[in-house]
Amino acid sequence: MIRFKAILMIGALAGATAGVALAQATVKVEPASVNGPRPLAEQTAQAVIRDYLESWQSLSAAFDQDRADLLDADFVGDARDKLAQAIRDQSQMAVSTRYQDRAHDVQIVFYSPEGLSIELSDTVDYDVQLMDHDKPLGTQHVHARYLVVLTPSELQWRVRILQAQAG
Amino acid sequence: MSDGSENGGAMLAVVLIAATIAFVVIGTMWPTKAALAYTGGQGLTSSSSTPEAAVQNLGDEIRASAWQKAYDGLANKAQFTEQEFEHDLKGYYPSLRTYATLDRFEVFPLHASDSDAEVRLKLYWSSVVGISEGTRDLHVVRAGDRWQVEWPIVKKPVVPPQVIPVNYLRWDVIYRGAGDDWGAQDVEAPHVRIVDMRPVERAEGVVILGELLNEDVVPAYVSVNATLIGKNQQPIATEGSFDKISHLLLPKQVTPFLINFPNATLADVGSVRMTPFSTLVPASADPVIEIDNEKLNPAPDASLTGQVINQSGQVVNVAHVLGTFYDSTGHLVWVADEYLDRALLPQTPESFNIHIPEDLARQISSERTIVSTYSSGGSV
Amino acid sequence: MQKTELLERSQRPLPLSLLLMAAVAVHLPLLLMKLPLKSYDTNFHIFFASHYLHHWWDPWNPKWYAGFSQTTYPPLPQQWVAVVSHVLGLEMAYMAVQLAAILLLVVGVYRFATLWVSPRAASYAALASVFLGSESFLVYSAGQLGTTAAAPLYLNALPFLFSWVRRGSGRSFIKAVALFTAAAAAHHATLLFGSFFFALPVLALAYLDRDEDGERVAPPAFFARTLAIIAIVGAAIAVVLLPFWIALIHYPVTQTPIPHPSRANYILSPQWGMNYFVVPYGALILALPFVFWRGSTEKHLRPLLLGFWVAFLLGLGGTTPVGPVLLGRAFNVLTMERFSYWATLLALPIVGVLAVELVARFRMRAAVSLTILAAFTCALAVGWTTYHPADAEDFDVSPVAAWLNRDGHDQYRYVTLGFGNKISRLAMMTDAGSVDGEWNSGRMLPELTRYGGGALTSSKYFGTAGLEALRAMLMHADHYGLKWVFVRDEYYDPLLTFAGWRPVDHLNDGTITIWSKDGVPPAQPLNAPQIPPHWQDVIWGVCPFGSSIVAILVLLIPEKRRQAAEARYPAVRDGELGLGRMVS
Amino acid sequence: MRTPWAILLGGVAGFVGQLIFAQSNQLTLPAMVEAGSAFSIETAGSGQGTLYVAGLGQVIRKDVELGKTAWFPAGSLYDAGRYVVILEASGNSESGILDVAPQTKPASLSFLARPSRLPIALHNGITGAVYVFDAYKNLVTAPTPVSFALSSPSGAAQTRTVTAKDGAAWTAMDSTAKQGADKFVAEDDDIASTRVIGQVPGDPCGLKMTAKPDGDKVALATDPVRDCSGNAVPDGTIVTFTETYGDTQSTVDVPLKRDIAAVEMPAHNGATITVASGVILGNQIRWEK
């Protein structure tokens, strides 16, 4: 009985830890190393990184709930289309994936001269859990460098390209 | 069931019926405000026993759009038809006045004798763009025991037969269809610039005055927003120029703008953030409007008066005159406007009168006037 | 022997089945034709119902006024429409609920009338209610589902009230409480004013009759029972409509009054006299002298007559000074046609007596004449929607809804101009939100409440007030994410042009122009403090609808066979009406 | 299930599964594949299994026979990125990582050229930024040379070649001295994208009008209106004539037509007439009959 209680407590602690981890990934922002003539205002940089990090929440929710419409707020263009395609794929196969970002190391690398795009690189640590008909198949930790292009919309920056680099 | 109480019952019936009739009579003889709203302000007890009462009745009838009744009561109705009378008030061509309703009116006696009188009738028309005023000085004559109005009819203006070539420029825009436009050929918005801006404190709040220039080579559809930023760097309020601007600017054209911030005080404002918007739109350089005889009239009743002349062959249904006022050093002092509620016919002058606040009139030494127009199509 | 039977038959009430069949025969075809859809408010009720259909547990409706709470309007009929719509669809569900209200009215009028007149006269009154001009006017021209659903519930509650105060019947007490509460959940104004016009006369009758049927009731007991039922009903209504009261207390209706032609003087403005007096009363106008005479001369009818008289005077709107004096500010908030409706319901028992006496005296001639007059009255009120339609022109709003629902247009709010009461229908069909709406008491936006105009879509009809409200709203378009204006009336074009809006598209063969403003940010949910907390959502979802279920259940409790009318009019025999079986 | 607990439990299950598979080492993945190319995955053991390939752009599920090679034909996996591969068999699973690289040959360019109109002779006034994509709309991240060329109708051209870094390249160029529509071309390999840049005259320079009597009016006309480089100011540009006489004034906004603005105004003896365009003032005339 005591043993059972101990297991429960450990489980609860682990759950709480997982919950905290779910809510907040660690974020490190490197000083911008901007390729381009346009000066990058501090507020713009902050807004871009904030909107980009929020996009991971949308991405995670969209894959988790099989709802491509949840991408609309933060993704646009090819990035939105490709993510939506993946959600359609998994939905058709009754497969589901859960993405949980753990750490980001972000650096702005390009600000196009006309101000209509910002490219950043993000070295991300995240977990992917795969399930088939709600049966867990496994969770894989992934470490990857992403190249991300964001473009401005009426209220925020939205992700237009989200691509992990090979190797 | 009838018993000794039948007499009392009969009395009750009589009392209730009598009271009902009395209430109806009272309500009809002295209608409530809510009821009067549906009669154009007229009760049953209108009489024309004085010159003012005759004009008051006429005003009520115009307000109720009771054209026939109003026309029938005129002393000089033989000089024009009922239709001409109605058109005189509502316009011969579609204009703001055509669809306006008389919101209220005021009657001012000017002169009176036993047989005739002069009475001023000030009419406040409710149009889609706001209240517009009109004044008629009426000659009222005695006819037996009542008075009748002689209506100073203004007959339909006659435009002489002529040929007016329409050869002005027009810009068309080919828009991209719906869809993602990133990284595709685009035509950007026209370049506009705020060339002057000044915040002013007025009794009703803070007013932002300014001028906006289209410095591009294409027409621009413009508007200006202003945000008052408090001394703590927090926004206080955001307002737009709304109709106190000429939204269509041809290349190198300048418009004044005025933005109202009711209930704000300048003392609370740390800075003002101006946001001009411009969009590329199809436009025509026609009609060209000439502004003649502009004159600054000093206080009291300070105003800018003049005439606008439509140099094109197209009827302009609504004209909006915007005046920009400067002091002797060329600084912006005020922006004011007036809608003309009569259509502008080709080559036919139409007067305007823009009111200037008395306290500012003394500072004003020069002005610039522009006209924006609305046409629903068609020519004379 | 045969003569006696004939006499007895001539004193019998008309069977309830016949009365209900008459109601079905008259109103079912009209409802199947969906005639109420042409009325002023039907689409408004269906719009509310559609929200309950999709968001039963969330009365916050973001589609009008940039968000408003439906707890500002008692929900019972609309919730029933939502429930029935699962089977019939929204429009036919509305018709079904309206038909149920009409049938309940027949029963209610009969039961109410039996308190005052003989069962035969009461059955004539019930039959007259089928043809009642004011009922048809409210159903087919005004579309007042709330009023026409609450009144029958209220009328059905009154005999139980009488039975309780007169005899102390506990079962009647429970039934009265249940029905009064359900009536309040259907329409609050009916309950408030019904207390004065209906309940007070019934209480007065009970007091006047306190010695009549051998069961004497002492005045202290009478008053104690009266106070008890007032307290319990008050408490029940307070709980069932708690979110409504909270909304009313926190956000009282302080907006500038909106003109309504029912407040006109019907003599000075005869067109409104036709609309609000001749049409609702119809041939009943001919009976008014008799109503006054018989109501006065029969001592026990006097409370009924006085209730009728006050409602009658108030129903005359601005024709008399009674309305402004008695109602004060409420005169400029309420619409007056409902008072005429209640007045006609109060007159029906006496009209039933008139009909009985006319038939007894003139037989077939009277029957034929009364039938013609009743048919004329009903036909006039039903046909009035054609001669005085709520909408000048019918048009299809589905292209507008389709336009709003595509290409992300619904990220912004919209307003229509010249759409009349089609805005409810449009709101049902689109995902986009509007800053306009048809429920004036629910709106909180200062641009709308300050000036005294009604719906923005009809701004021009409210003169300066309406246009000022429209200008104020367009001025703050950025704040509300208002990017689209759908215009079906060129009157507004100059304002939009000079205010910086541009036409961007056309719909319905160019009869509707879409205007847009540049630089407007997408609409954001307004953090309105009037959004009800979750516990209110639960109350709103459970209590009002639950009150009607409770009312149905308690009506199944058998009543001791005793009717108020028996003492005065013993002619009624068991089983003749079947009414007791149905409602007891 | 959709709670942190689910993920935690799933993680524990996956970890245990991985331990089991790690011992058996049933899954062999290629180090990297090019987007859209065919590839294979080796499996060990025997029996049936299911292979899952999941990335942000694609998810593939394939039934495989353990111990045999699972073939993925060309075009199966085309979205560049990092994929999680899981082999599930008999309730156990093994996972790994598969990288898909973009193709090296560009197939399309996103060319952001601004502005679409600008005044003539503006240094670095024209900018262009290019993102290079392969046939599957993957950003080509390998360094690749992008050439930019701005050519005017007269034939003069400016060219630059820039190496794209992280898939992006940019340049800035001067607007020419002559008005007209220039072509701005970005090219990578044999893929080109063209934008039209309108080079428009500057503000009017030396605005001058003349006046002559015309009945009871005065006919005013400007000389052909040019900018300081001699380019004609476009037709439609507004020229404002203002006539001041005594304490009154007349104003007309007239659009240029065929380089000239002309208007008739009331002829008042002693009136002063001025001409302006935007904030540029022209000459002044005092009208004497």
Tab-separated table of N, CA, C and O in Angstrom, chain B residues 1 5 9-10 12-13 16-17 19-20 23-24 26-28 31-32 34-35 38-39 44 99 103 126-129 131 221 225 239 242-243 247 277 279 281 318 320 339 372-374, chain C residues 259-261 263 265 267-269 272 292-293 296 298 302 305 309 312-313 319-322 324 463-464 467 471 474-476 478 491 493-495 497-502 518-519:
chain	number	residue	atom	x	y	z
B	1	MET	N	-79.108	38.911	-13.017
B	1	MET	CA	-77.989	39.383	-12.212
B	1	MET	C	-78.149	40.852	-11.858
B	1	MET	O	-77.494	41.371	-10.997
B	5	SER	N	-77.739	47.581	-7.843
B	5	SER	CA	-76.489	48.247	-8.226
B	5	SER	C	-76.483	48.655	-9.697
B	5	SER	O	-75.527	49.207	-10.181
B	9	GLY	N	-74.005	50.947	-11.596
B	9	GLY	CA	-73.242	50.402	-12.707
B	9	GLY	C	-73.362	51.271	-13.928
B	9	GLY	O	-72.381	51.528	-14.625
B	10	ALA	N	-74.567	51.709	-14.202
B	10	ALA	CA	-74.768	52.589	-15.348
B	10	ALA	C	-73.950	53.852	-15.189
B	10	ALA	O	-73.324	54.344	-16.150
B	12	LEU	N	-71.232	54.110	-13.515
B	12	LEU	CA	-69.819	53.762	-13.724
B	12	LEU	C	-69.511	53.705	-15.222
B	12	LEU	O	-68.484	54.231	-15.677
B	13	ALA	N	-70.423	53.089	-15.977
B	13	ALA	CA	-70.201	52.999	-17.425
B	13	ALA	C	-70.108	54.378	-18.039
B	13	ALA	O	-69.220	54.656	-18.855
B	16	LEU	N	-66.809	55.991	-17.061
B	16	LEU	CA	-65.646	55.441	-17.773
B	16	LEU	C	-65.632	55.893	-19.227
B	16	LEU	O	-64.579	56.275	-19.757
B	17	ILE	N	-66.804	55.845	-19.863
B	17	ILE	CA	-66.848	56.256	-21.273
B	17	ILE	C	-66.535	57.743	-21.389
B	17	ILE	O	-65.761	58.168	-22.256
B	19	ALA	N	-64.839	59.538	-19.312
B	19	ALA	CA	-63.413	59.757	-19.013
B	19	ALA	C	-62.556	59.366	-20.216
B	19	ALA	O	-61.594	60.059	-20.559
B	20	THR	N	-62.935	58.273	-20.868
B	20	THR	CA	-62.169	57.834	-22.050
B	20	THR	C	-62.207	58.910	-23.128
B	20	THR	O	-61.173	59.278	-23.696
B	23	PHE	N	-60.119	61.830	-22.093
B	23	PHE	CA	-58.679	61.572	-22.260
B	23	PHE	C	-58.267	61.680	-23.732
B	23	PHE	O	-57.219	62.232	-24.056
B	24	VAL	N	-59.126	61.146	-24.603
B	24	VAL	CA	-58.808	61.200	-26.036
B	24	VAL	C	-58.786	62.650	-26.510
B	24	VAL	O	-57.894	63.064	-27.261
B	26	ILE	N	-58.254	65.345	-24.705
B	26	ILE	CA	-57.062	66.022	-24.147
B	26	ILE	C	-55.812	65.614	-24.933
B	26	ILE	O	-54.986	66.453	-25.316
B	27	GLY	N	-55.698	64.327	-25.164
B	27	GLY	CA	-54.507	63.832	-25.880
B	27	GLY	C	-54.436	64.348	-27.300
B	27	GLY	O	-53.351	64.429	-27.882
B	28	THR	N	-55.568	64.682	-27.877
B	28	THR	CA	-55.581	65.160	-29.257
B	28	THR	C	-55.401	66.680	-29.331
B	28	THR	O	-54.718	67.195	-30.211
B	31	PRO	N	-51.331	67.221	-27.731
B	31	PRO	CA	-50.626	65.941	-27.892
B	31	PRO	C	-49.306	65.921	-27.119
B	31	PRO	O	-48.685	66.957	-26.900
B	32	THR	N	-48.925	64.713	-26.734
B	32	THR	CA	-47.638	64.548	-26.055
B	32	THR	C	-46.502	64.727	-27.078
B	32	THR	O	-46.735	64.688	-28.287
B	34	ALA	N	-44.153	62.678	-27.723
B	34	ALA	CA	-43.972	61.444	-28.497
B	34	ALA	C	-44.977	61.380	-29.631
B	34	ALA	O	-44.665	60.946	-30.742
B	35	ALA	N	-46.206	61.843	-29.360
B	35	ALA	CA	-47.242	61.810	-30.400
B	35	ALA	C	-46.961	62.854	-31.468
B	35	ALA	O	-47.172	62.616	-32.665
B	38	TYR	N	-44.889	62.251	-34.639
B	38	TYR	CA	-45.458	61.588	-35.817
B	38	TYR	C	-46.424	62.479	-36.584
B	38	TYR	O	-47.031	62.045	-37.548
B	39	THR	N	-46.579	63.715	-36.135
B	39	THR	CA	-47.468	64.621	-36.868
B	39	THR	C	-46.685	65.782	-37.464
B	39	THR	O	-47.267	66.715	-37.994
B	44	LEU	N	-54.073	69.753	-33.471
B	44	LEU	CA	-55.305	70.190	-34.128
B	44	LEU	C	-55.527	71.688	-33.993
B	44	LEU	O	-56.354	72.260	-34.675
B	99	TYR	N	-32.976	64.149	-50.010
B	99	TYR	CA	-33.318	63.077	-49.076
B	99	TYR	C	-33.275	63.544	-47.616
B	99	TYR	O	-33.327	62.736	-46.709
B	103	ASP	N	-35.378	68.782	-39.587
B	103	ASP	CA	-35.223	68.363	-38.201
B	103	ASP	C	-35.928	69.339	-37.255
B	103	ASP	O	-36.647	68.946	-36.351
B	126	SER	N	-31.951	67.759	-41.662
B	126	SER	CA	-31.172	66.597	-41.246
B	126	SER	C	-30.830	65.783	-42.492
B	126	SER	O	-31.695	65.158	-43.089
B	127	SER	N	-29.554	65.831	-42.864
B	127	SER	CA	-29.128	65.072	-44.043
B	127	SER	C	-28.194	63.966	-43.592
B	127	SER	O	-27.790	63.906	-42.436
B	128	VAL	N	-27.828	63.119	-44.526
B	128	VAL	CA	-27.009	61.963	-44.183
B	128	VAL	C	-25.627	62.372	-43.657
B	128	VAL	O	-25.004	61.650	-42.893
B	129	VAL	N	-25.157	63.563	-44.038
B	129	VAL	CA	-23.838	63.981	-43.556
B	129	VAL	C	-23.932	64.929	-42.362
B	129	VAL	O	-22.917	65.435	-41.885
B	131	ILE	N	-26.403	68.023	-40.021
B	131	ILE	CA	-27.412	69.085	-40.109
B	131	ILE	C	-26.923	70.171	-41.075
B	131	ILE	O	-25.774	70.592	-41.004
B	221	TYR	N	-6.095	57.511	-52.235
B	221	TYR	CA	-7.263	57.601	-51.359
B	221	TYR	C	-6.707	57.617	-49.942
B	221	TYR	O	-6.081	56.643	-49.518
B	225	ASN	N	-5.083	58.927	-39.158
B	225	ASN	CA	-5.424	58.631	-37.767
B	225	ASN	C	-4.408	59.311	-36.853
B	225	ASN	O	-3.240	59.454	-37.220
B	239	GLU	N	-8.213	58.528	-32.822
B	239	GLU	CA	-9.353	58.978	-33.621
B	239	GLU	C	-8.890	59.184	-35.055
B	239	GLU	O	-7.692	59.263	-35.321
B	242	PHE	N	-12.079	61.098	-40.358
B	242	PHE	CA	-13.465	60.882	-40.778
B	242	PHE	C	-13.793	61.744	-41.990
B	242	PHE	O	-13.158	61.580	-43.027
B	243	ASP	N	-14.718	62.693	-41.884
B	243	ASP	CA	-15.051	63.463	-43.083
B	243	ASP	C	-14.420	64.852	-43.071
B	243	ASP	O	-14.736	65.677	-43.921
B	247	HIS	N	-10.696	62.885	-49.130
B	247	HIS	CA	-10.067	61.563	-49.160
B	247	HIS	C	-9.375	61.258	-50.483
B	247	HIS	O	-8.464	60.450	-50.508
B	277	PHE	N	-2.873	56.975	-43.959
B	277	PHE	CA	-3.107	55.795	-44.798
B	277	PHE	C	-3.274	56.269	-46.236
B	277	PHE	O	-3.880	57.311	-46.476
B	279	THR	N	-4.125	54.568	-50.269
B	279	THR	CA	-4.424	53.413	-51.113
B	279	THR	C	-4.508	53.888	-52.546
B	279	THR	O	-5.005	54.988	-52.816
B	281	VAL	N	-6.157	54.026	-55.933
B	281	VAL	CA	-7.540	53.818	-56.382
B	281	VAL	C	-7.710	54.353	-57.802
B	281	VAL	O	-6.992	55.262	-58.219
B	318	VAL	N	-23.199	66.299	-54.559
B	318	VAL	CA	-22.830	66.832	-53.240
B	318	VAL	C	-21.415	67.387	-53.336
B	318	VAL	O	-20.521	66.721	-53.865
B	320	HIS	N	-18.297	69.156	-50.971
B	320	HIS	CA	-17.823	69.372	-49.605
B	320	HIS	C	-16.674	70.368	-49.677
B	320	HIS	O	-15.651	70.089	-50.286
B	339	TYR	N	-20.857	71.317	-46.142
B	339	TYR	CA	-21.443	70.557	-47.255
B	339	TYR	C	-22.450	71.450	-47.970
B	339	TYR	O	-23.246	72.114	-47.309
B	372	SER	N	-14.176	68.716	-52.391
B	372	SER	CA	-14.306	67.323	-52.819
B	372	SER	C	-15.766	67.105	-53.204
B	372	SER	O	-16.661	67.796	-52.706
B	373	THR	N	-15.975	66.172	-54.092
B	373	THR	CA	-17.309	66.043	-54.679
B	373	THR	C	-17.809	64.603	-54.663
B	373	THR	O	-17.028	63.662	-54.565
B	374	TYR	N	-19.128	64.492	-54.758
B	374	TYR	CA	-19.768	63.188	-54.917
B	374	TYR	C	-20.777	63.307	-56.049
B	374	TYR	O	-21.603	64.225	-56.055
C	259	PRO	N	-38.018	56.507	-30.746
C	259	PRO	CA	-39.432	56.719	-31.089
C	259	PRO	C	-40.076	55.429	-31.592
C	259	PRO	O	-39.424	54.606	-32.225
C	260	HIS	N	-41.348	55.259	-31.262
C	260	HIS	CA	-42.093	54.103	-31.785
C	260	HIS	C	-43.501	54.571	-32.096
C	260	HIS	O	-44.136	55.244	-31.286
C	261	PRO	N	-43.997	54.241	-33.283
C	261	PRO	CA	-45.297	54.806	-33.696
C	261	PRO	C	-46.475	54.343	-32.841
C	261	PRO	O	-47.550	54.940	-32.931
C	263	ARG	N	-46.702	54.980	-29.972
C	263	ARG	CA	-46.883	56.091	-29.018
C	263	ARG	C	-47.478	57.315	-29.708
C	263	ARG	O	-47.544	58.393	-29.112
C	265	ASN	N	-50.418	59.699	-31.569
C	265	ASN	CA	-51.835	59.952	-31.355
C	265	ASN	C	-52.570	59.387	-32.569
C	265	ASN	O	-52.343	59.816	-33.704
C	267	ILE	N	-55.462	59.632	-33.660
C	267	ILE	CA	-56.396	60.503	-34.398
C	267	ILE	C	-55.604	61.461	-35.278
C	267	ILE	O	-55.914	61.652	-36.451
C	268	LEU	N	-54.547	62.034	-34.686
C	268	LEU	CA	-53.719	62.947	-35.468
C	268	LEU	C	-52.892	62.189	-36.502
C	268	LEU	O	-52.498	62.751	-37.527
C	269	SER	N	-52.576	60.943	-36.216
C	269	SER	CA	-51.811	60.111	-37.162
C	269	SER	C	-52.660	58.885	-37.483
C	269	SER	O	-52.420	57.788	-36.964
C	272	TRP	N	-51.361	55.312	-38.118
C	272	TRP	CA	-50.950	54.500	-36.968
C	272	TRP	C	-52.165	54.073	-36.146
C	272	TRP	O	-52.134	53.050	-35.476
C	292	PHE	N	-68.324	48.029	-21.898
C	292	PHE	CA	-68.415	49.040	-20.839
C	292	PHE	C	-69.722	48.873	-20.052
C	292	PHE	O	-69.738	48.938	-18.821
C	293	TRP	N	-70.800	48.687	-20.799
C	293	TRP	CA	-72.117	48.640	-20.142
C	293	TRP	C	-72.235	47.426	-19.237
C	293	TRP	O	-72.517	47.537	-18.052
C	296	SER	N	-69.916	47.288	-16.296
C	296	SER	CA	-70.256	48.192	-15.190
C	296	SER	C	-71.459	47.704	-14.419
C	296	SER	O	-71.504	47.811	-13.181
C	298	GLU	N	-72.777	44.643	-14.158
C	298	GLU	CA	-72.587	43.393	-13.409
C	298	GLU	C	-71.510	43.642	-12.362
C	298	GLU	O	-70.339	43.882	-12.719
C	302	ARG	N	-66.897	44.167	-12.555
C	302	ARG	CA	-66.257	45.492	-12.504
C	302	ARG	C	-64.732	45.431	-12.382
C	302	ARG	O	-64.037	46.214	-13.045
C	305	LEU	N	-63.555	44.854	-15.800
C	305	LEU	CA	-63.743	46.038	-16.633
C	305	LEU	C	-62.651	47.079	-16.350
C	305	LEU	O	-62.108	47.682	-17.277
C	309	TRP	N	-60.098	48.540	-18.896
C	309	TRP	CA	-60.137	49.977	-19.218
C	309	TRP	C	-58.731	50.588	-19.174
C	309	TRP	O	-58.339	51.333	-20.068
C	312	PHE	N	-56.796	49.302	-22.021
C	312	PHE	CA	-57.326	49.917	-23.238
C	312	PHE	C	-56.749	51.325	-23.423
C	312	PHE	O	-56.294	51.687	-24.512
C	313	LEU	N	-56.773	52.103	-22.341
C	313	LEU	CA	-56.256	53.472	-22.432
C	313	LEU	C	-54.757	53.467	-22.744
C	313	LEU	O	-54.274	54.251	-23.564
C	319	THR	N	-52.578	58.712	-27.855
C	319	THR	CA	-53.898	59.302	-28.121
C	319	THR	C	-54.463	59.931	-26.856
C	319	THR	O	-55.253	60.873	-26.921
C	320	THR	N	-54.072	59.404	-25.712
C	320	THR	CA	-54.506	59.975	-24.431
C	320	THR	C	-53.250	60.277	-23.595
C	320	THR	O	-52.185	59.727	-23.859
C	321	PRO	N	-53.400	61.123	-22.599
C	321	PRO	CA	-52.231	61.391	-21.733
C	321	PRO	C	-52.040	60.310	-20.674
C	321	PRO	O	-51.128	60.425	-19.843
C	322	VAL	N	-52.869	59.268	-20.680
C	322	VAL	CA	-52.822	58.261	-19.617
C	322	VAL	C	-51.487	57.521	-19.609
C	322	VAL	O	-50.889	57.315	-18.559
C	324	PRO	N	-48.325	58.354	-20.763
C	324	PRO	CA	-47.196	59.091	-20.183
C	324	PRO	C	-47.346	59.309	-18.674
C	324	PRO	O	-46.366	59.253	-17.945
C	463	GLY	N	-34.139	59.926	-38.280
C	463	GLY	CA	-33.768	61.324	-38.423
C	463	GLY	C	-32.381	61.597	-37.901
C	463	GLY	O	-31.460	60.784	-38.029
C	464	THR	N	-32.232	62.761	-37.295
C	464	THR	CA	-30.912	63.177	-36.820
C	464	THR	C	-30.334	62.174	-35.836
C	464	THR	O	-29.131	61.876	-35.884
C	467	LEU	N	-28.921	59.138	-37.688
C	467	LEU	CA	-27.744	59.447	-38.498
C	467	LEU	C	-26.551	59.813	-37.632
C	467	LEU	O	-25.406	59.507	-37.972
C	471	ARG	N	-23.020	57.953	-37.804
C	471	ARG	CA	-21.755	58.678	-37.960
C	471	ARG	C	-20.787	58.323	-36.840
C	471	ARG	O	-19.600	58.097	-37.067
C	474	LEU	N	-19.387	54.845	-37.482
C	474	LEU	CA	-18.406	54.830	-38.576
C	474	LEU	C	-17.117	55.528	-38.148
C	474	LEU	O	-16.025	55.142	-38.562
C	475	MET	N	-17.249	56.543	-37.321
C	475	MET	CA	-16.076	57.272	-36.830
C	475	MET	C	-15.166	56.344	-36.027
C	475	MET	O	-13.957	56.505	-36.029
C	476	HIS	N	-15.750	55.393	-35.328
C	476	HIS	CA	-14.973	54.497	-34.481
C	476	HIS	C	-14.836	53.104	-35.092
C	476	HIS	O	-14.736	52.110	-34.384
C	478	ASP	N	-12.389	51.742	-36.627
C	478	ASP	CA	-11.126	51.054	-36.301
C	478	ASP	C	-11.228	50.356	-34.957
C	478	ASP	O	-10.731	49.250	-34.774
C	491	TYR	N	-29.008	56.286	-50.385
C	491	TYR	CA	-29.101	57.454	-49.509
C	491	TYR	C	-27.811	57.647	-48.720
C	491	TYR	O	-27.368	58.767	-48.465
C	493	ASP	N	-24.750	56.724	-49.505
C	493	ASP	CA	-23.502	56.784	-50.269
C	493	ASP	C	-22.682	58.051	-50.010
C	493	ASP	O	-21.468	57.969	-49.846
C	494	PRO	N	-23.309	59.248	-49.994
C	494	PRO	CA	-22.491	60.439	-49.758
C	494	PRO	C	-21.750	60.383	-48.424
C	494	PRO	O	-20.564	60.722	-48.360
C	495	LEU	N	-22.418	59.933	-47.383
C	495	LEU	CA	-21.753	59.867	-46.077
C	495	LEU	C	-20.541	58.936	-46.160
C	495	LEU	O	-19.442	59.290	-45.701
C	497	THR	N	-18.842	58.019	-48.733
C	497	THR	CA	-17.809	58.581	-49.613
C	497	THR	C	-16.978	59.619	-48.872
C	497	THR	O	-15.744	59.567	-48.884
C	498	PHE	N	-17.646	60.552	-48.225
C	498	PHE	CA	-16.909	61.638	-47.581
C	498	PHE	C	-16.233	61.193	-46.283
C	498	PHE	O	-15.352	61.868	-45.781
C	499	ALA	N	-16.682	60.055	-45.742
C	499	ALA	CA	-16.075	59.576	-44.492
C	499	ALA	C	-14.912	58.625	-44.752
C	499	ALA	O	-14.336	58.094	-43.817
C	500	GLY	N	-14.587	58.384	-46.012
C	500	GLY	CA	-13.382	57.619	-46.298
C	500	GLY	C	-13.615	56.151	-46.582
C	500	GLY	O	-12.703	55.346	-46.442
C	501	TRP	N	-14.817	55.781	-46.975
C	501	TRP	CA	-15.102	54.389	-47.331
C	501	TRP	C	-15.164	54.274	-48.844
C	501	TRP	O	-15.533	55.227	-49.526
C	502	ARG	N	-14.797	53.112	-49.349
C	502	ARG	CA	-14.779	52.905	-50.796
C	502	ARG	C	-15.597	51.684	-51.170
C	502	ARG	O	-15.535	50.673	-50.459
C	518	ASP	N	-9.951	51.333	-45.390
C	518	ASP	CA	-8.575	50.851	-45.282
C	518	ASP	C	-8.039	51.069	-43.877
C	518	ASP	O	-8.445	51.992	-43.175
C	519	GLY	N	-7.126	50.202	-43.511
C	519	GLY	CA	-6.409	50.389	-42.248
C	519	GLY	C	-7.156	49.926	-41.024
C	519	GLY	O	-6.719	50.169	-39.901
